[in-house]
JSON list of C-alpha atoms in Angstrom, two decimals:
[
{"chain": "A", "resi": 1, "resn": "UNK", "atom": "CA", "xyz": [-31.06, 45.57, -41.01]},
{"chain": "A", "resi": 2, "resn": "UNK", "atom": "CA", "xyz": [-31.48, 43.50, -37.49]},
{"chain": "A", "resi": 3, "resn": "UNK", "atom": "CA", "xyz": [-28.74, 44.80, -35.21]},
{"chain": "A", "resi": 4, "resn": "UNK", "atom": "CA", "xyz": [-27.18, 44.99, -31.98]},
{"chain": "A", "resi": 5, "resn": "UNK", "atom": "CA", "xyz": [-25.09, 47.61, -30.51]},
{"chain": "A", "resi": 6, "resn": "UNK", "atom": "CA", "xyz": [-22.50, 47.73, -27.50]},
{"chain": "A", "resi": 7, "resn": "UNK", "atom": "CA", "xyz": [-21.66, 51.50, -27.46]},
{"chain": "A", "resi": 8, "resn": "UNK", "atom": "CA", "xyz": [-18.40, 51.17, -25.52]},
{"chain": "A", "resi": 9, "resn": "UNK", "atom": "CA", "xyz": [-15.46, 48.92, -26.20]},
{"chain": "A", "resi": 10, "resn": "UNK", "atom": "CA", "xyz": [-14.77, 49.11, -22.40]},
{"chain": "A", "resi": 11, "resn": "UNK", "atom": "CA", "xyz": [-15.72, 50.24, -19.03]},
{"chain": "A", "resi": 12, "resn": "UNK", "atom": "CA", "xyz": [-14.41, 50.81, -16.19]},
{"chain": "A", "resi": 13, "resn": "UNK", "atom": "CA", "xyz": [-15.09, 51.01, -12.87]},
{"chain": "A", "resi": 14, "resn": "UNK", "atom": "CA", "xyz": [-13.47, 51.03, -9.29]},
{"chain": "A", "resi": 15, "resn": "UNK", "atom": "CA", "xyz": [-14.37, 48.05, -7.20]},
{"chain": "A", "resi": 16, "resn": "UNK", "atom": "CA", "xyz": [-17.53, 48.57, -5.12]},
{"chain": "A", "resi": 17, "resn": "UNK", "atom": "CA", "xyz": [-18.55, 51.00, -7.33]},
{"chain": "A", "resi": 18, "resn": "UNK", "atom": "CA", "xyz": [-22.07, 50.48, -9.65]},
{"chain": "A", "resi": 19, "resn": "UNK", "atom": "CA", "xyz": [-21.18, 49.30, -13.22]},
{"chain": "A", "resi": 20, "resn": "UNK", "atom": "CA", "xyz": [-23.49, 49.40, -16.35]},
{"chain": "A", "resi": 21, "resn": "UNK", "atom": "CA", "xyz": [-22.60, 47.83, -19.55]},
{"chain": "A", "resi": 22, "resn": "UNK", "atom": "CA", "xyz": [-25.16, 49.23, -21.93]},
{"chain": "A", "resi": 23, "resn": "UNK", "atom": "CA", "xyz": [-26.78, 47.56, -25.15]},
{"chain": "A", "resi": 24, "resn": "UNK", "atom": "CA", "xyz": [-29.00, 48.76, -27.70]},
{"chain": "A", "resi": 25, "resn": "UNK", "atom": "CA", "xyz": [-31.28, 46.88, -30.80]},
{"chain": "A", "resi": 26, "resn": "UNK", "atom": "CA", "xyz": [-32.79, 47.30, -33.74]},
{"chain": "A", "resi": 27, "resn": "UNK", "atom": "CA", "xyz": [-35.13, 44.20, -34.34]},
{"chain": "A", "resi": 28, "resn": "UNK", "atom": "CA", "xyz": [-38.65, 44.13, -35.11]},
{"chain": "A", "resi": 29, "resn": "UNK", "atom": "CA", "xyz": [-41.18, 42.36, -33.28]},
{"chain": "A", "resi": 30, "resn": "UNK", "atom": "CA", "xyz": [-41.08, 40.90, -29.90]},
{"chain": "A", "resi": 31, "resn": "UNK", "atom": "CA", "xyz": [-37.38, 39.94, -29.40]},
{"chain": "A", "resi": 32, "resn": "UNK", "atom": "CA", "xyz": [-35.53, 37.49, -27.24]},
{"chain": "A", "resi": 33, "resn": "UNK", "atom": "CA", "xyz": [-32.61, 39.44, -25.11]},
{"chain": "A", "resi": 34, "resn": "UNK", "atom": "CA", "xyz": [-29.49, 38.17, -23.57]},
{"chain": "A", "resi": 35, "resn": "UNK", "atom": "CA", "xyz": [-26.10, 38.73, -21.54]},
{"chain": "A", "resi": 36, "resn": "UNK", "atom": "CA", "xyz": [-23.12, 36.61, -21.85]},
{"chain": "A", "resi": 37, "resn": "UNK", "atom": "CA", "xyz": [-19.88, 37.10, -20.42]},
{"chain": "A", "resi": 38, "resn": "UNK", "atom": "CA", "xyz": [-16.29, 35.64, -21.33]},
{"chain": "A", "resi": 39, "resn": "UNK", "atom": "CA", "xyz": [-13.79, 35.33, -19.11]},
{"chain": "A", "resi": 40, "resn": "UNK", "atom": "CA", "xyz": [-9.86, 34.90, -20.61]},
{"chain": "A", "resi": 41, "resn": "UNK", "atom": "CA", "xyz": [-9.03, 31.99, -23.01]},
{"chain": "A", "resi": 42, "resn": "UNK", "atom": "CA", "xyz": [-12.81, 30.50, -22.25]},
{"chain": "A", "resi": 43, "resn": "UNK", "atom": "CA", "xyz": [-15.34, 30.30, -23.91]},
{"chain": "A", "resi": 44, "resn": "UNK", "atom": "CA", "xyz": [-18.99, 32.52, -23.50]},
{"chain": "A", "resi": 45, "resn": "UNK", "atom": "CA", "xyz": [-21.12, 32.03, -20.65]},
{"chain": "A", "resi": 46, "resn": "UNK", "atom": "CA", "xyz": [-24.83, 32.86, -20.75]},
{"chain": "A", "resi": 47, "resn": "UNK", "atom": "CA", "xyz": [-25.92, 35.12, -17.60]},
{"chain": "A", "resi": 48, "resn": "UNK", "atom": "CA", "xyz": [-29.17, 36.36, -18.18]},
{"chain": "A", "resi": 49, "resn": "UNK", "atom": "CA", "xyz": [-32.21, 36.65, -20.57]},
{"chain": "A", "resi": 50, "resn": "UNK", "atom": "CA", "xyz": [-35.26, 38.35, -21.16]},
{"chain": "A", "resi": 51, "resn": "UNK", "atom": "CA", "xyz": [-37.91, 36.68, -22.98]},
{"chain": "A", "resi": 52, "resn": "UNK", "atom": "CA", "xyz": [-41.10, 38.40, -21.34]},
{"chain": "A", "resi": 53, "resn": "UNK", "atom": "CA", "xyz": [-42.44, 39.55, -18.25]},
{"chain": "A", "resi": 54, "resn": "UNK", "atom": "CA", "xyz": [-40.88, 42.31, -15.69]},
{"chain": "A", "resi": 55, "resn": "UNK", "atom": "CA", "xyz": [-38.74, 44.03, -17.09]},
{"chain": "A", "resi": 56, "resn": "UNK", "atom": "CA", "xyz": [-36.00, 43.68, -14.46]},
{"chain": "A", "resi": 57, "resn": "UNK", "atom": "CA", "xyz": [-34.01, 40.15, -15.37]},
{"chain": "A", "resi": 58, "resn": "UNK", "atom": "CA", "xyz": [-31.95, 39.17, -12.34]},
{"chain": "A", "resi": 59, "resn": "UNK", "atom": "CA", "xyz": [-28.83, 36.43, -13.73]},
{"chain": "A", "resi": 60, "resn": "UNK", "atom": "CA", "xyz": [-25.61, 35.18, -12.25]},
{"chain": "A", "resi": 61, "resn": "UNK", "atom": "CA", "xyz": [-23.39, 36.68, -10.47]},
{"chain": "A", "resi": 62, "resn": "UNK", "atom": "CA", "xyz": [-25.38, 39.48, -9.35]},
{"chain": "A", "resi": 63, "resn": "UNK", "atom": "CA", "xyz": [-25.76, 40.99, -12.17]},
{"chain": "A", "resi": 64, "resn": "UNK", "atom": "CA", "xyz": [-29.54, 42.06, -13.56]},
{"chain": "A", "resi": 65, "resn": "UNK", "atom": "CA", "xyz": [-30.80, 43.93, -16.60]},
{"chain": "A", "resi": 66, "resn": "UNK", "atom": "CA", "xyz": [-33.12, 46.25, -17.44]},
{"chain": "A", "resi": 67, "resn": "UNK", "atom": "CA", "xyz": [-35.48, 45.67, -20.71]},
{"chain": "A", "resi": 68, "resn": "UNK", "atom": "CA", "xyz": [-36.75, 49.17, -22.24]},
{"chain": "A", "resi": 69, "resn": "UNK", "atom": "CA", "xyz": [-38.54, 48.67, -25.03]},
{"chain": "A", "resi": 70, "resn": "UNK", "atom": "CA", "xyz": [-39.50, 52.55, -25.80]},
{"chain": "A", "resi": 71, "resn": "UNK", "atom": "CA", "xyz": [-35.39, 52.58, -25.88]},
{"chain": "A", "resi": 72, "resn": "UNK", "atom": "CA", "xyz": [-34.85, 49.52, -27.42]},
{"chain": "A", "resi": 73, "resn": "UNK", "atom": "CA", "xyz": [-32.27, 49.04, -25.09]},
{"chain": "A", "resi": 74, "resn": "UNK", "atom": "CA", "xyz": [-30.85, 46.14, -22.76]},
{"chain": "A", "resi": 75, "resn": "UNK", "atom": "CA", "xyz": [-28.13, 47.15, -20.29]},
{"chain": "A", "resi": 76, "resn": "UNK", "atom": "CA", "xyz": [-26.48, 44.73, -17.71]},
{"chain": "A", "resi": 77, "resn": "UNK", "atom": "CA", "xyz": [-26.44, 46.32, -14.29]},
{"chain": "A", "resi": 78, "resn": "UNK", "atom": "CA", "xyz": [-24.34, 45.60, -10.95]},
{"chain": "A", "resi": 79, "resn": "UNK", "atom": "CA", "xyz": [-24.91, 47.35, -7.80]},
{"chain": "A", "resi": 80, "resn": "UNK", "atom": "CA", "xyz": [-21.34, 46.13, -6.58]},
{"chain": "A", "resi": 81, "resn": "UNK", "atom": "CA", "xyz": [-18.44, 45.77, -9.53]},
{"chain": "A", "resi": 82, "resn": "UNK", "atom": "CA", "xyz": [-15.47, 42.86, -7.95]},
{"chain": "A", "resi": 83, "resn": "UNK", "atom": "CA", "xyz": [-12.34, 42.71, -9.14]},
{"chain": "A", "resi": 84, "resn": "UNK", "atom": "CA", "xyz": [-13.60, 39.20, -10.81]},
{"chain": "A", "resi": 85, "resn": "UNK", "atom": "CA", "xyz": [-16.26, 41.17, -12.91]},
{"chain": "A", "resi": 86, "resn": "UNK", "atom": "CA", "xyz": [-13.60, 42.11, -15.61]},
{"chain": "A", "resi": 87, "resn": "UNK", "atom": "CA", "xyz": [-13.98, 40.09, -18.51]},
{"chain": "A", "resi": 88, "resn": "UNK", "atom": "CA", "xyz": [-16.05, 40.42, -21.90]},
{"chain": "A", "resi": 89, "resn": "UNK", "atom": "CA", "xyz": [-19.71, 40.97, -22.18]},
{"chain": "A", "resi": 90, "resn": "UNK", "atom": "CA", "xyz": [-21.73, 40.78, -25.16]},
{"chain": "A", "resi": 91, "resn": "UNK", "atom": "CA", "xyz": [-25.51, 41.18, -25.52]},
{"chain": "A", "resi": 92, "resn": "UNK", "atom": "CA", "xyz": [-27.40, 38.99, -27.95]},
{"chain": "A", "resi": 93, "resn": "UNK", "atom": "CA", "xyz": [-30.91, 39.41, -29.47]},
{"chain": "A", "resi": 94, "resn": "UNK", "atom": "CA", "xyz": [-33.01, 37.20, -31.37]},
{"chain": "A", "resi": 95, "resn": "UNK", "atom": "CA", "xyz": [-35.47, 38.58, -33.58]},
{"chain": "A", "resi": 96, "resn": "UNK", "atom": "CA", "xyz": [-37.81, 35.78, -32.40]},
{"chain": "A", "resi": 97, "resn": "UNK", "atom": "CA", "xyz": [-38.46, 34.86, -35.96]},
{"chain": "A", "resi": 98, "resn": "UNK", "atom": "CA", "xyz": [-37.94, 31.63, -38.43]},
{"chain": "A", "resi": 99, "resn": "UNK", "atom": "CA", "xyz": [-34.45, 30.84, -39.50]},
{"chain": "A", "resi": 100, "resn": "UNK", "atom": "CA", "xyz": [-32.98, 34.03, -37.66]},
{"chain": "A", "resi": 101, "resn": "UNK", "atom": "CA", "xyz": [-30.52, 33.14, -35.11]},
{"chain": "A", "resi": 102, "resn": "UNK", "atom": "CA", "xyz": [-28.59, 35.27, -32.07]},
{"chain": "A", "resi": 103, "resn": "UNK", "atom": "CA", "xyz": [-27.24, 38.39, -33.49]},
{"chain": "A", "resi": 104, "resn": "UNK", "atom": "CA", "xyz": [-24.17, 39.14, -31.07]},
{"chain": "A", "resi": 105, "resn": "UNK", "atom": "CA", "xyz": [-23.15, 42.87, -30.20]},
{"chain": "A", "resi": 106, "resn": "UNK", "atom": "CA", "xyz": [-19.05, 43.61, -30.79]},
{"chain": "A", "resi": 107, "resn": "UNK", "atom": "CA", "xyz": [-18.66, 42.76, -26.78]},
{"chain": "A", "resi": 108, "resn": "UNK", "atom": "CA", "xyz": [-17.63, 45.60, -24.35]},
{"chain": "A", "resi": 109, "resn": "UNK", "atom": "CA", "xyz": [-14.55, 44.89, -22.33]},
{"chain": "A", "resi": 110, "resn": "UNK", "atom": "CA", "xyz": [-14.98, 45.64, -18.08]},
{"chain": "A", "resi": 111, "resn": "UNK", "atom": "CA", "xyz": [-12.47, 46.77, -16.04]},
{"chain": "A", "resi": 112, "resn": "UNK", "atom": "CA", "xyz": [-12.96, 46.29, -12.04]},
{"chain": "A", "resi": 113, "resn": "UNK", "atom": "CA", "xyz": [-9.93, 48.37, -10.14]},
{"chain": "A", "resi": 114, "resn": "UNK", "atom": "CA", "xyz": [-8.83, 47.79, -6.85]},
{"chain": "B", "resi": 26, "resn": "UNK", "atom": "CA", "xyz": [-24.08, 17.26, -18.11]},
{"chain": "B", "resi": 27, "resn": "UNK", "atom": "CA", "xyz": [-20.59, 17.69, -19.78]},
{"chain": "B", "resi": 28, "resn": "UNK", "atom": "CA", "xyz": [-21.40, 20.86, -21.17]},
{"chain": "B", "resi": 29, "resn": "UNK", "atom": "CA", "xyz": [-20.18, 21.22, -25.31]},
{"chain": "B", "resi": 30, "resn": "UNK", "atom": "CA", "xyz": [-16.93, 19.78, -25.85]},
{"chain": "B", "resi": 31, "resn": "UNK", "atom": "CA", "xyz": [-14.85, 21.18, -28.25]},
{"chain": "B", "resi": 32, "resn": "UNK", "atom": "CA", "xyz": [-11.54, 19.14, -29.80]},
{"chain": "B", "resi": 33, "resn": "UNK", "atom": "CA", "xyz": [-8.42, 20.16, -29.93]},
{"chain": "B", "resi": 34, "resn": "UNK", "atom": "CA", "xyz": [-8.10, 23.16, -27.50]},
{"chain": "B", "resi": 35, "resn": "UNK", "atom": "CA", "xyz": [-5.04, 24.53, -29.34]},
{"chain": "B", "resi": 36, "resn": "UNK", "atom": "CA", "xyz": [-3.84, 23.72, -32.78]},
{"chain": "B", "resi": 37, "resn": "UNK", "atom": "CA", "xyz": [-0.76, 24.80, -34.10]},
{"chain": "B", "resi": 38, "resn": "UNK", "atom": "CA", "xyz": [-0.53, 24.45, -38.31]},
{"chain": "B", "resi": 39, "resn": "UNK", "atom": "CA", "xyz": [1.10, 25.24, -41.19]},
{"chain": "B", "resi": 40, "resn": "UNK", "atom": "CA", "xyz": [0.03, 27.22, -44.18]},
{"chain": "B", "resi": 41, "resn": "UNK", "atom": "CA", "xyz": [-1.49, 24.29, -46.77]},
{"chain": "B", "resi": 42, "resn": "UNK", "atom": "CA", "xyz": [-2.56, 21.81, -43.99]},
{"chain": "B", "resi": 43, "resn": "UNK", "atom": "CA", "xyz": [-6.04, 20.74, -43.67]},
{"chain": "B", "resi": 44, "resn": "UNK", "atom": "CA", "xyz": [-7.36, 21.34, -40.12]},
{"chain": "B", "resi": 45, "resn": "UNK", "atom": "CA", "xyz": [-10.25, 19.58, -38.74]},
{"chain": "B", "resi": 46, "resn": "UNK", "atom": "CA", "xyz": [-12.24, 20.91, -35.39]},
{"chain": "B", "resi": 47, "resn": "UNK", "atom": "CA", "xyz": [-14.33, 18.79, -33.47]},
{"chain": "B", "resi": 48, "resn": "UNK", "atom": "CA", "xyz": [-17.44, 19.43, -31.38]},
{"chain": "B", "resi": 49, "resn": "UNK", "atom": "CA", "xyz": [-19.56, 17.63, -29.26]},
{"chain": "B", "resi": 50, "resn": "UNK", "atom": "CA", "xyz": [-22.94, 19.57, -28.36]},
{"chain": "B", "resi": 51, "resn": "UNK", "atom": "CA", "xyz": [-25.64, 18.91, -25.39]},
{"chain": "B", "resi": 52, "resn": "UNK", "atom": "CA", "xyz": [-27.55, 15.60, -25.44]},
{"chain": "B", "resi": 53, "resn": "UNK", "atom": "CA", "xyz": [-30.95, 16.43, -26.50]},
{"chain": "B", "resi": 54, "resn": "UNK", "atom": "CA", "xyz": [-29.93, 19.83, -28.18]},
{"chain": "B", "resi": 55, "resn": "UNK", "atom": "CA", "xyz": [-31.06, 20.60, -31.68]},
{"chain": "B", "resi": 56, "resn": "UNK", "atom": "CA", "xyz": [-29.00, 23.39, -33.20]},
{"chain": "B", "resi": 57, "resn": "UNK", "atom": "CA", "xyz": [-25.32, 23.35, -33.57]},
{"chain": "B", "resi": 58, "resn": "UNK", "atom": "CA", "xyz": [-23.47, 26.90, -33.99]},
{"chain": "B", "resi": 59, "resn": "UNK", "atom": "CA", "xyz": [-20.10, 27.31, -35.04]},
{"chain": "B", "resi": 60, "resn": "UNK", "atom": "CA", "xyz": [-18.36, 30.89, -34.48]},
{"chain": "B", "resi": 61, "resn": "UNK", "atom": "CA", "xyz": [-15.05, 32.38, -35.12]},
{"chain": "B", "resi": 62, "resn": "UNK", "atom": "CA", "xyz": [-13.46, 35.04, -32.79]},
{"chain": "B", "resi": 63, "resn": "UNK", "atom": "CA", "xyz": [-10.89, 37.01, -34.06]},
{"chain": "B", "resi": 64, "resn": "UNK", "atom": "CA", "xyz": [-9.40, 40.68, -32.26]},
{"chain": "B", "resi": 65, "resn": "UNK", "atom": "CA", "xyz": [-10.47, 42.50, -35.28]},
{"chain": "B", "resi": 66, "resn": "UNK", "atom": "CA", "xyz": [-13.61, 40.85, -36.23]},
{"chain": "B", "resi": 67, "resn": "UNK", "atom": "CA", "xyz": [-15.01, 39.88, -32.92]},
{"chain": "B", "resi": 68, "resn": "UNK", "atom": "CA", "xyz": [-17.64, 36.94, -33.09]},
{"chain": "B", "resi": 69, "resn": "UNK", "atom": "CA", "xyz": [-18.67, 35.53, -36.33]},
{"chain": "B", "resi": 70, "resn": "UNK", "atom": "CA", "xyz": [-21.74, 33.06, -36.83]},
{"chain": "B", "resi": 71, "resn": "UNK", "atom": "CA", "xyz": [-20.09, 30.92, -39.45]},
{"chain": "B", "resi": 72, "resn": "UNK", "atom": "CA", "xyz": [-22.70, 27.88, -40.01]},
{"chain": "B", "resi": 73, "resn": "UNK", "atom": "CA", "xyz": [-25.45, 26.48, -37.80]},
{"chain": "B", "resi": 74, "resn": "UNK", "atom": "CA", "xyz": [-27.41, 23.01, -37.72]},
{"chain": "B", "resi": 75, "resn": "UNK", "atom": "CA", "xyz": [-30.72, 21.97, -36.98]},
{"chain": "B", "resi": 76, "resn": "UNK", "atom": "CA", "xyz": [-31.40, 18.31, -36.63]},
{"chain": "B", "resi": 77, "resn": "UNK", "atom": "CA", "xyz": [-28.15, 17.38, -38.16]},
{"chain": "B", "resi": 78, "resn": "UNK", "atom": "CA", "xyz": [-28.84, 19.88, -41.56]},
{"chain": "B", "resi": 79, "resn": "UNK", "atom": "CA", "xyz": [-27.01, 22.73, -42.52]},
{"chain": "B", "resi": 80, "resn": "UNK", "atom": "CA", "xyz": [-29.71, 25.74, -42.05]},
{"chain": "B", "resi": 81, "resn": "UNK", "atom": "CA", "xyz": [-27.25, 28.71, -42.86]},
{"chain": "B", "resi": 82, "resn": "UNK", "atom": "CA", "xyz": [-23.76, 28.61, -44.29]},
{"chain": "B", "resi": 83, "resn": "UNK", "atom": "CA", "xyz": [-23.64, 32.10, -45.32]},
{"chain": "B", "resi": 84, "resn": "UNK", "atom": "CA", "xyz": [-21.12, 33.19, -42.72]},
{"chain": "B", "resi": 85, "resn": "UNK", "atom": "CA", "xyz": [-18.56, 30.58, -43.54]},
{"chain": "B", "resi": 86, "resn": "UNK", "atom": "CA", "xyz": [-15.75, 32.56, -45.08]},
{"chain": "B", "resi": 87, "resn": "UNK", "atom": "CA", "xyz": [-15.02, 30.69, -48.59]},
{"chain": "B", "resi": 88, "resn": "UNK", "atom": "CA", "xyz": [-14.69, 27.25, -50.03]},
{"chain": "B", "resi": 89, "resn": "UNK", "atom": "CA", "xyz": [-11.86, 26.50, -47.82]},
{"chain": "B", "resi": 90, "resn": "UNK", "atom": "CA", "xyz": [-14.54, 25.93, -44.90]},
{"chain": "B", "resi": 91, "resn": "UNK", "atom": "CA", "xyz": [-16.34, 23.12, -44.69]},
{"chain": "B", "resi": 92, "resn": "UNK", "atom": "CA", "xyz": [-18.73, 21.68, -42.00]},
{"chain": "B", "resi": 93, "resn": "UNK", "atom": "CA", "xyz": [-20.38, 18.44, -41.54]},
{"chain": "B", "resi": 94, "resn": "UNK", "atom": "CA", "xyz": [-22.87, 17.01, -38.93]},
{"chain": "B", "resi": 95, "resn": "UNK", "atom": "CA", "xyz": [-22.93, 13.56, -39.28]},
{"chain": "B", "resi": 96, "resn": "UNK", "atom": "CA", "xyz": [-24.99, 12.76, -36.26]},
{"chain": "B", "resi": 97, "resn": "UNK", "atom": "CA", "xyz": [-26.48, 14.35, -33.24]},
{"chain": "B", "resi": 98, "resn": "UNK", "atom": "CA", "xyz": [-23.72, 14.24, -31.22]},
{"chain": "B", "resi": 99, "resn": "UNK", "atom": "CA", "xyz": [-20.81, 15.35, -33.35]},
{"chain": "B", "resi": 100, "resn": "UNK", "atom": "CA", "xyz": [-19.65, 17.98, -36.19]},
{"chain": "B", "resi": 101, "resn": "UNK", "atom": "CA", "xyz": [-16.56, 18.96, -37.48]},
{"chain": "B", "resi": 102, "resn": "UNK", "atom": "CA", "xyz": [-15.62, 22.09, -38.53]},
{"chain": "B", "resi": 103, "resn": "UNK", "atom": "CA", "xyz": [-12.52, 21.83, -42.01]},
{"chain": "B", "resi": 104, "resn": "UNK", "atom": "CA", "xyz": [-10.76, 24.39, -42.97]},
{"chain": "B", "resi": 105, "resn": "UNK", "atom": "CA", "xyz": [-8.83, 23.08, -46.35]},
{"chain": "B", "resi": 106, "resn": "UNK", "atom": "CA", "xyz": [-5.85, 24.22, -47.01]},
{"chain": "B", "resi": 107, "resn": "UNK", "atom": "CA", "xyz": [-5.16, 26.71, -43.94]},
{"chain": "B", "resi": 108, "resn": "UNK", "atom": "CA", "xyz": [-4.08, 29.78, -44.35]},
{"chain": "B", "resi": 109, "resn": "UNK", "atom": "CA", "xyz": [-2.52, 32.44, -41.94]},
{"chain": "B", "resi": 110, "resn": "UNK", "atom": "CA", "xyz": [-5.74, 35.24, -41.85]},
{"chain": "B", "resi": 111, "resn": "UNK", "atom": "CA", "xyz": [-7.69, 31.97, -40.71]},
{"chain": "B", "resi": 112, "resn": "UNK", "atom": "CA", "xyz": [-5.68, 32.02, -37.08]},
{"chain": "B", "resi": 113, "resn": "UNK", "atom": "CA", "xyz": [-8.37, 32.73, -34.38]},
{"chain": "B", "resi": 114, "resn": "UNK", "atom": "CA", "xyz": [-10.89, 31.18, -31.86]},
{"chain": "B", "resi": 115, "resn": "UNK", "atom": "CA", "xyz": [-13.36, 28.97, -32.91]},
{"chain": "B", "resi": 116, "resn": "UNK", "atom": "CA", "xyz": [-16.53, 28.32, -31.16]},
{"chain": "B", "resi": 117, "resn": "UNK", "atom": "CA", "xyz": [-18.73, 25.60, -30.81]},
{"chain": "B", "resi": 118, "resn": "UNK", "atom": "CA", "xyz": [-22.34, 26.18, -29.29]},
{"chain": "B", "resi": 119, "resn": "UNK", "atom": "CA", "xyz": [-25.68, 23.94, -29.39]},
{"chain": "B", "resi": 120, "resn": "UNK", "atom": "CA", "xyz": [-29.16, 25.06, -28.01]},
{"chain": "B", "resi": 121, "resn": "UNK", "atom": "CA", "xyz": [-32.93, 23.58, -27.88]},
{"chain": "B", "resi": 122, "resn": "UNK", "atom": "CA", "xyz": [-34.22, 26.19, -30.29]},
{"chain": "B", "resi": 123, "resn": "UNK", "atom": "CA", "xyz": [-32.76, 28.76, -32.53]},
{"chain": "B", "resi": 124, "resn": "UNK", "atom": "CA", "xyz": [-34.15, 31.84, -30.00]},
{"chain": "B", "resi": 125, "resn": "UNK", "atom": "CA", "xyz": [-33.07, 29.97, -26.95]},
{"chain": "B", "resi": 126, "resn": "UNK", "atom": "CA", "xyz": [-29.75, 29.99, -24.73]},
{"chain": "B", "resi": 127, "resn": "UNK", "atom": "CA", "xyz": [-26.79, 28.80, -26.59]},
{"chain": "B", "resi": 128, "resn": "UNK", "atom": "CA", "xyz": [-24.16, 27.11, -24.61]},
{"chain": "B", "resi": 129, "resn": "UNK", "atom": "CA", "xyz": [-20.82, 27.35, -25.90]},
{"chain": "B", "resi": 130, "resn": "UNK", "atom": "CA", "xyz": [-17.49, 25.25, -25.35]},
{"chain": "B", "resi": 131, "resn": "UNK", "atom": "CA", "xyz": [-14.32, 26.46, -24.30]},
{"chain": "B", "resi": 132, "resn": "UNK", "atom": "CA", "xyz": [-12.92, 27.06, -28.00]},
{"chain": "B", "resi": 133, "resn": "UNK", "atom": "CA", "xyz": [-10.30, 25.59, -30.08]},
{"chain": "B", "resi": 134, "resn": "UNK", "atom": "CA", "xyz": [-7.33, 28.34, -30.58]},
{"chain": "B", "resi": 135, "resn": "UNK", "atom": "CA", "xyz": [-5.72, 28.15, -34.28]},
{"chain": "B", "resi": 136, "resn": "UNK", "atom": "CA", "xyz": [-3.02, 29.20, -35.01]},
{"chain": "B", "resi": 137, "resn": "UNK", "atom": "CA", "xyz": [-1.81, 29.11, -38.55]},
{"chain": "B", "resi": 138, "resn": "UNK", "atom": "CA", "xyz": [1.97, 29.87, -39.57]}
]
């Protein structure tokens, strides 16, 4: 079965500090990646994607990810966590083929310190 | 652009009522996603459109739920009659293309007594 998977319900991380939120897939074929975040009581908001190319997405915010496709993974990367980084992040794949929409990962809560 | 606009924001219900959600995607967009967000769930696809037609249904929890699409620019989301375990967030999002970006609205919040 087509998956996604968000290892860790949360992270955290003191502010300043480097912060990855890692993601993992199962999909076949060539698949469409992406980050969205979700702040409190809105809704999700896309910040990246990878559809081909270098493998190094840059997206809002600061924030970049890293395709692997040996690893089949997808992790969101920040060189600089703020305080304003906490919220909810979910990676989404698309299989990339005919009547298959996003599959969403469980989300993985982050958790900025002062 | 407006973004996806989502009606009501919060609804407050009790068990046996019908409830009707509202959503408004992007001008231009083809595909219509409606989600459900609950603690213990997390995000559920429930239905999606393309071109006004109902592709898949198969997330949509039981007969209660219903969805519609009437035109382009709006679909409604039933849920007929309510019940409590049916309290959560629901999501509206539209994209051009089922692999593309979705855009999502802020959410109507249900709460069912």
């Amino acid at each position: 079965a087509q998956s996604v998977a968000q290892p860790e319900d949360q992270v955290n991380v003191a502010e300043g500090n480097p912060l990855t939120v890692k993601c993992t897939y199962s999909v076949s074929g060539n698949p469409y990646l992406f980050w969205y975040v979700q702040y409190p009581n809105r809704g999700l908001q896309f910040l990246l994607k990878y559809i081909t190319g270098d493998n190094l997405v840059k997206g809002s915010y600061g924030f970049e990810a890293e395709f692997n496709k040996s690893q089949t993974s997808f992790h969101l990367k920040k060189p600089s966590a703020l305080v304003s980084d906490s919220a909810l992040y979910f990676c989404a794949v698309s299989p990339n083929q005919a009547g298959t929409a996003l599959i969403f990962g469980k989300g993985t809560t982050l958790s900025v310190s002062s | 652009d407006a973004g996806v606009i989502q009606s009501p924001r919060h609804e407050v219900t009790e068990m046996g009522q019908e409830v009707t959600l509202r959503c408004k995607p992007i001008s231009g967009h083809d595909y219509l996603f409606w989600y459900r967000q609950t603690m213990m769930r997390g995000l559920e696809l429930l239905i999606y459109f393309n071109n006004n037609v109902p592709i898949d249904d198969s997330g949509m929890p039981e007969d209660r739920f219903s969805a519609k699409m009437p035109n382009a620019s709006f679909s409604t989301l039933k849920i007929q009659p309510s019940e409590p375990r049916d309290s959560a967030v629901y999501f509206c999002a539209s994209s051009l293309g089922l692999a593309k970006t979705q855009y999502f609205g802020p959410g109507t919040r249900l709460l069912v007594l």
